[in-house]
Rosetta silent file (secondary structure, phi, psi, omega in degrees, C-alpha in Angstrom):
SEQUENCE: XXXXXXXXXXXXXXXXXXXXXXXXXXXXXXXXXXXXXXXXXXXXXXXXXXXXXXXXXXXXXXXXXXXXXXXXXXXXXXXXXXXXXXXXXXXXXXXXXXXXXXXXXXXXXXXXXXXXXXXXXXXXXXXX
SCORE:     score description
SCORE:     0.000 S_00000001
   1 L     0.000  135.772 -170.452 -139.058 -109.293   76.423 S_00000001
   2 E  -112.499  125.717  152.590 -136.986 -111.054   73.764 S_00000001
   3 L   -70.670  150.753  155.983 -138.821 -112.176   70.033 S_00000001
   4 L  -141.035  131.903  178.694 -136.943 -114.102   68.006 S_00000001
   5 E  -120.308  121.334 -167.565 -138.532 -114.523   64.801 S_00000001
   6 E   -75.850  101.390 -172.146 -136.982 -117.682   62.873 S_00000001
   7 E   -83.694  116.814  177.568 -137.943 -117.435   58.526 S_00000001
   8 L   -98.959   -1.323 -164.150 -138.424 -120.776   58.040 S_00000001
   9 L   178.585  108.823 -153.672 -139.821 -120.886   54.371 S_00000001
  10 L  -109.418  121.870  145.458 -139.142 -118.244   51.460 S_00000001
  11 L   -92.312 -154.628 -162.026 -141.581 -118.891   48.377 S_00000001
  12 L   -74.857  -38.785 -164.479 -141.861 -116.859   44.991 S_00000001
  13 L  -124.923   -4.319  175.850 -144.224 -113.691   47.031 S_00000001
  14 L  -140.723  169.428  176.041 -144.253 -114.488   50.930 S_00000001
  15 L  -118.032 -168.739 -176.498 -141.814 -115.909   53.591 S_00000001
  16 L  -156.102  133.348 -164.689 -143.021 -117.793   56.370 S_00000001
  17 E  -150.122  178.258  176.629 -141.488 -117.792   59.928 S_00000001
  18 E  -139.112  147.117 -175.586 -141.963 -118.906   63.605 S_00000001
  19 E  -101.308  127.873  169.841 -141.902 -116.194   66.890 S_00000001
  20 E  -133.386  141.276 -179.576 -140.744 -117.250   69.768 S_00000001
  21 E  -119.444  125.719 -166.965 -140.836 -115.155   73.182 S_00000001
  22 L    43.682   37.826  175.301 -138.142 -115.558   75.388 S_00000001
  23 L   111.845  -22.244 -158.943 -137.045 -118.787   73.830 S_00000001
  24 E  -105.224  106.795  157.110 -141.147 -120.333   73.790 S_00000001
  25 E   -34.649  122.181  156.669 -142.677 -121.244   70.389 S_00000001
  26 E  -129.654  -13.962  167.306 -145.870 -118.553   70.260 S_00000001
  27 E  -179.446 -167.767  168.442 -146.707 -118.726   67.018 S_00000001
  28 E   -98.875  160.059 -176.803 -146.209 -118.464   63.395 S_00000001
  29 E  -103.078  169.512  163.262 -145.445 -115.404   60.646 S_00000001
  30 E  -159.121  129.209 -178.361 -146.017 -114.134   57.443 S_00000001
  31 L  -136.914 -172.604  163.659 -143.863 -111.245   55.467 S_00000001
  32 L   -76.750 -166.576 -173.867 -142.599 -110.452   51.923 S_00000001
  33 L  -121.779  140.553  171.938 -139.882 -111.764   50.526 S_00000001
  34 L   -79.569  146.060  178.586 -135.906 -110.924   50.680 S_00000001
  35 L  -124.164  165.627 -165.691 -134.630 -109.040   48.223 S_00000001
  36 L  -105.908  -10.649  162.863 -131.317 -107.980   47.202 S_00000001
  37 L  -134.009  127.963 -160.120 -132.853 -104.933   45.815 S_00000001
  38 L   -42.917  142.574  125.631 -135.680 -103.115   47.702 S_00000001
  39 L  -113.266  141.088 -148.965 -139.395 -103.054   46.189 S_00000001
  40 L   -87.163  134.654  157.978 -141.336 -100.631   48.228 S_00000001
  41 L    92.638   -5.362 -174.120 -144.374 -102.634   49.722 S_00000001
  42 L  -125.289   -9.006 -158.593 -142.623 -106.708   48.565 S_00000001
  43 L  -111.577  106.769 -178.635 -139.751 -106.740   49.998 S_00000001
  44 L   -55.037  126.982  179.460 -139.372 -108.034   53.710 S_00000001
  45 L   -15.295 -174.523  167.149 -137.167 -106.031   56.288 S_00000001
  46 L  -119.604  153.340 -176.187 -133.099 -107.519   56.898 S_00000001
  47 L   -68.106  108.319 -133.665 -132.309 -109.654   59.094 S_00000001
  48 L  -166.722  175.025  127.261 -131.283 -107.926   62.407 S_00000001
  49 E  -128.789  141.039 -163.951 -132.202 -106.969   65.933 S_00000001
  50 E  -113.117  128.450  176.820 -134.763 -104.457   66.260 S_00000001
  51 E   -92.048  158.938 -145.488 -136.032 -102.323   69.308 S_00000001
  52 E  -109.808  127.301  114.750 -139.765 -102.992   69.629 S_00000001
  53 E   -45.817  158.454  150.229 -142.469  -99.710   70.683 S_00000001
  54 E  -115.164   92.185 -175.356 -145.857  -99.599   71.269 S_00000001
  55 E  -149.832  162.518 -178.344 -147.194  -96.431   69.800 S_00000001
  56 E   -79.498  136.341  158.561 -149.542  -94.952   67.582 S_00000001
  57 L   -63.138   92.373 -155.556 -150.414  -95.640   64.191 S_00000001
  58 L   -77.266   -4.334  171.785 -151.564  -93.014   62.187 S_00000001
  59 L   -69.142  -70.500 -172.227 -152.135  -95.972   59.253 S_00000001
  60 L   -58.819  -40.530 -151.418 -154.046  -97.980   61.942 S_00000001
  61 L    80.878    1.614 -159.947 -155.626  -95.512   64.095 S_00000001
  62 L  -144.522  165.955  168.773 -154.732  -97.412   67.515 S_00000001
  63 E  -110.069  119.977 -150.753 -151.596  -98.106   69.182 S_00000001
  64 E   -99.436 -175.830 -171.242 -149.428 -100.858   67.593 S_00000001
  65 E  -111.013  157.524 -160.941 -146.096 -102.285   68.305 S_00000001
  66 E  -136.224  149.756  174.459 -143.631 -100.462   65.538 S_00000001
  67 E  -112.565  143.306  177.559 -139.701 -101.970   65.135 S_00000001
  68 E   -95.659  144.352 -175.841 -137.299  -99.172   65.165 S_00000001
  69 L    65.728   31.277 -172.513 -134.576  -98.135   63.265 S_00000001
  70 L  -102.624  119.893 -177.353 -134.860 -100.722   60.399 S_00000001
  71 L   -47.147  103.063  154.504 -132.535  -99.973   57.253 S_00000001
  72 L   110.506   -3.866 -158.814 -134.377  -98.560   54.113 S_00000001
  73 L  -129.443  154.612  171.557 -137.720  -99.018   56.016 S_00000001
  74 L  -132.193  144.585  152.119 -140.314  -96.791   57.800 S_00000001
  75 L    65.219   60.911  148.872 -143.307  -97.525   60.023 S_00000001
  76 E   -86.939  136.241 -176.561 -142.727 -101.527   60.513 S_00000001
  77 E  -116.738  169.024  131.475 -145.313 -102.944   62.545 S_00000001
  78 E  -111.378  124.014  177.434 -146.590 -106.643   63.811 S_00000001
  79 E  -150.335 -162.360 -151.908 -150.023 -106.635   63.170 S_00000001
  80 L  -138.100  170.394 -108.925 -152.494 -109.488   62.141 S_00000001
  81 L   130.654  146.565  149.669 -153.023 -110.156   58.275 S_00000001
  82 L   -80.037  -58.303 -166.889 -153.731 -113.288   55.950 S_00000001
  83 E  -149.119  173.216 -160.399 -151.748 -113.056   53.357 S_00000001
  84 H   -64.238    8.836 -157.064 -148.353 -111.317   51.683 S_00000001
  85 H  -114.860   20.085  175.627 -150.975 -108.637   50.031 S_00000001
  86 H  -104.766  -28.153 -153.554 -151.369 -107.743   54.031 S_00000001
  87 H   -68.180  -72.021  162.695 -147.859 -107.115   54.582 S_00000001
  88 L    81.177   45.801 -177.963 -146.792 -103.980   53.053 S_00000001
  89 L    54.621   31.277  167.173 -142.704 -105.416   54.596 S_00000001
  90 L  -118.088  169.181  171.024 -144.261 -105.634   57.971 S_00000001
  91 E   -74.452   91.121 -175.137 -145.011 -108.762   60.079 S_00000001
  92 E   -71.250  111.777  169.363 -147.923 -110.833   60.161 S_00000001
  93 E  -123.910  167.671  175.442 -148.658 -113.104   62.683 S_00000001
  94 E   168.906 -102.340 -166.531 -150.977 -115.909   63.683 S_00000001
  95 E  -148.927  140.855  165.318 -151.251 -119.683   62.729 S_00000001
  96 L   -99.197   82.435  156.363 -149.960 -121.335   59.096 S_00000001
  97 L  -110.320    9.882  160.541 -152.169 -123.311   58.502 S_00000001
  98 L  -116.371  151.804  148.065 -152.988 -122.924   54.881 S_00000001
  99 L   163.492 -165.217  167.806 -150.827 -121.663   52.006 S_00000001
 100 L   134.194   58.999 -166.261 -149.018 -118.914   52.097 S_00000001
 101 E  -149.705  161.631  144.253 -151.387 -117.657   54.069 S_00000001
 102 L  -151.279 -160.231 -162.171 -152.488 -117.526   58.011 S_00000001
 103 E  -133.097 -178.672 -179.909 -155.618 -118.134   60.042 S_00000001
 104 L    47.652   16.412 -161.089 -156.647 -117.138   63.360 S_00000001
 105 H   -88.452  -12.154  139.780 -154.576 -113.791   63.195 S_00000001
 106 H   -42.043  -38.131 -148.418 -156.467 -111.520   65.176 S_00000001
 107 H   -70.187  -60.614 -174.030 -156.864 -114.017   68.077 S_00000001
 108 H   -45.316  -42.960 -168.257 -152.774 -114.034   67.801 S_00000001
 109 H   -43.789  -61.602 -146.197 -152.384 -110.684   67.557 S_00000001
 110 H   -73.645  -43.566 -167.913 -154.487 -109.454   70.258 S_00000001
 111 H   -76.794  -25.554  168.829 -152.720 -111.857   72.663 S_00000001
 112 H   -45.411  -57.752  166.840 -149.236 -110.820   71.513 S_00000001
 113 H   -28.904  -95.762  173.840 -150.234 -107.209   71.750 S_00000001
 114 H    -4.180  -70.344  169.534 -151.311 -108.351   75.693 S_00000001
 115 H   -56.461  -31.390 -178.939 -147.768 -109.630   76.391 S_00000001
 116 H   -92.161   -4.534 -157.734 -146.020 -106.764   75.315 S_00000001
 117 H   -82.629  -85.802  164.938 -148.500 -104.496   76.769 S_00000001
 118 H   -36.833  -21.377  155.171 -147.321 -106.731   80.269 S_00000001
 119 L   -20.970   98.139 -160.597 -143.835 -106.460   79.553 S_00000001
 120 L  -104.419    5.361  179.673 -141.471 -105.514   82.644 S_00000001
 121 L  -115.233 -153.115  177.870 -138.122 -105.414   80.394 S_00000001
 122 L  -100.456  170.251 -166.528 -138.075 -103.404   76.942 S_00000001
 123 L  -135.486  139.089  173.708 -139.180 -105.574   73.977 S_00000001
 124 E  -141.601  139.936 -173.529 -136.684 -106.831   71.214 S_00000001
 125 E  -138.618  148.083  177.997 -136.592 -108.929   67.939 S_00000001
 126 E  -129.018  109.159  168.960 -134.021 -110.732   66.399 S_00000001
 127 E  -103.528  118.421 -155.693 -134.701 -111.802   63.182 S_00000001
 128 L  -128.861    0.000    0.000 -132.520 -114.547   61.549 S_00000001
């Protein structure tokens, strides 16, 4: 399974981006913002590709999908959120429709979570 998640819109405290699996708009994002110097918990991941897991979260308590290997970073997740004070440099998804914010991000979540769950290749994101 391939993500690609596209940052389409950097304000002063959140970015804003759109996920697409295997090429198919699924929804929209929400992260921190890049920086050229790290601040632990503000700063959004680099721009890469990333191998994707599903494993447990001792943060969450359940098992989430975690990107591997990301420079300077530990324990990145996609997990559902509102707003950049959800992020903590991990990946929010759902629907932008307010903002700098998003709505519906459980619903998204839970169905991403589904697909990757259903996954017959390895899961990957490319973030540009």
């Amino acid at each position: 399974m391939k993500l690609e998640l596209t940052r389409v819109f950097i304000a002063e405290d959140y970015t804003i981006g759109h996920l697409a699996i295997d090429g198919e708009h699924f929804c929209d994002t929400l992260e921190d913002v890049p920086r050229d110097i790290k601040i632990l918990n503000r700063t959004c991941i680099p721009k890469g590709s990333y191998k994707v897991v599903i494993n447990y979260s001792n943060r969450f308590k359940k098992s989430m999908p975690q990107l591997l290997n990301v420079p300077g970073f530990d324990g990145i997740r996609i997990h559902p959120g509102n707003n950049a004070d959800d992020t903590s440099g991990c990946i929010l998804v759902g629907e932008n429709t307010i903002k700098g914010g998003l709505t519906k991000s459980l619903d998204t979540y839970n169905a991403l979570y589904e697909k990757m769950l259903n996954a017959t290749r390895p899961i990957e994101i490319i973030i540009t």
